[in-house]
């Protein structure tokens, strides 16, 4: 998977990209793991769009890819390779 956020291009699995983004937050300790960061992004997505954001059951990779797809759908990032 490959995404672009502003001028940054990130590449890896969905979970690796989410982990990279988690570590770039102001206080990465606020989110103890990648899954908690995904759920934080989900809550922000719902607040910003006033839309539901169901994530699939499954592992962190499945949820990360789904969340990245949702964010691409609202223009928060560009999905370069899926």
Coordinates of C-alpha atoms in Angstrom, one line a residue:
X1 CA 0.0 0.0 0.0
X2 CA 1.2 3.5 -0.8
X3 CA -0.4 6.8 0.4
X4 CA 0.3 10.5 0.1
X5 CA -0.6 13.0 2.8
X6 CA 0.3 16.5 1.7
X7 CA 3.9 16.1 0.5
X8 CA 4.7 12.9 2.5
X9 CA 4.5 9.5 0.7
X10 CA 4.2 6.5 3.0
X11 CA 4.5 2.9 1.9
X12 CA 4.0 -0.4 3.6
X13 CA 1.1 -2.5 4.9
X14 CA -1.9 -0.7 6.2
X15 CA -0.9 -1.5 9.7
X16 CA 2.7 -0.2 9.2
X17 CA 1.4 3.0 7.7
X18 CA -1.0 3.5 10.7
X19 CA 1.8 2.8 13.1
X20 CA 4.0 5.3 11.4
X21 CA 1.2 7.9 11.6
X22 CA 0.7 7.0 15.3
X23 CA 4.3 7.7 16.1
X24 CA 4.1 11.1 14.4
X25 CA 1.3 12.3 16.7
X26 CA 2.0 15.0 19.2
X27 CA 2.0 12.4 22.1
X28 CA 2.3 8.8 20.7
X29 CA 1.9 7.5 24.3
X30 CA -1.7 8.7 24.1
X31 CA -2.4 5.8 21.8
X32 CA -0.7 2.6 23.3
X33 CA -1.0 0.6 20.0
X34 CA -2.0 0.9 16.4
X35 CA -5.5 -0.4 17.0
X36 CA -6.3 2.4 19.5
X37 CA -5.0 4.9 17.0
X38 CA -7.3 3.5 14.2
X39 CA -10.3 3.9 16.6
X40 CA -9.2 7.4 17.4
X41 CA -9.1 8.2 13.6
X42 CA -12.6 6.5 13.3
X43 CA -14.0 8.8 16.0
X44 CA -12.5 11.9 14.3
X45 CA -13.9 10.8 10.9
X46 CA -17.4 10.5 12.3
X47 CA -17.1 13.9 14.0
X48 CA -15.8 15.6 10.9
X49 CA -18.2 14.0 8.4
X50 CA -21.3 13.3 10.5
X51 CA -21.3 9.8 8.9
X52 CA -21.0 6.4 10.5
X53 CA -17.7 4.6 10.0
X54 CA -18.1 0.9 10.5
X55 CA -14.8 -1.0 10.5
X56 CA -14.7 -4.7 9.5
X57 CA -14.2 -7.3 12.1
X58 CA -10.7 -8.8 11.8
X59 CA -7.1 -8.0 12.5
X60 CA -5.4 -4.7 12.7
X61 CA -4.3 -4.9 9.0
X62 CA -7.9 -5.3 7.9
X63 CA -9.1 -2.4 10.0
X64 CA -6.1 -0.2 9.0
X65 CA -6.8 -0.7 5.2
X66 CA -10.5 0.1 5.7
X67 CA -9.8 3.3 7.7
X68 CA -7.2 4.4 5.1
X69 CA -9.8 3.9 2.4
X70 CA -12.4 5.9 4.3
X71 CA -9.9 8.7 4.8
X72 CA -9.0 8.7 1.1
X73 CA -12.8 8.9 0.4
X74 CA -13.0 12.3 2.1
X75 CA -9.7 13.6 0.7
X76 CA -7.7 13.4 3.9
X77 CA -5.1 11.4 2.0
X78 CA -4.4 10.1 -1.5
X79 CA -4.3 6.4 -2.1
X80 CA -1.5 5.8 -4.6
X81 CA -1.5 2.0 -4.5
X82 CA -4.0 -0.3 -2.7

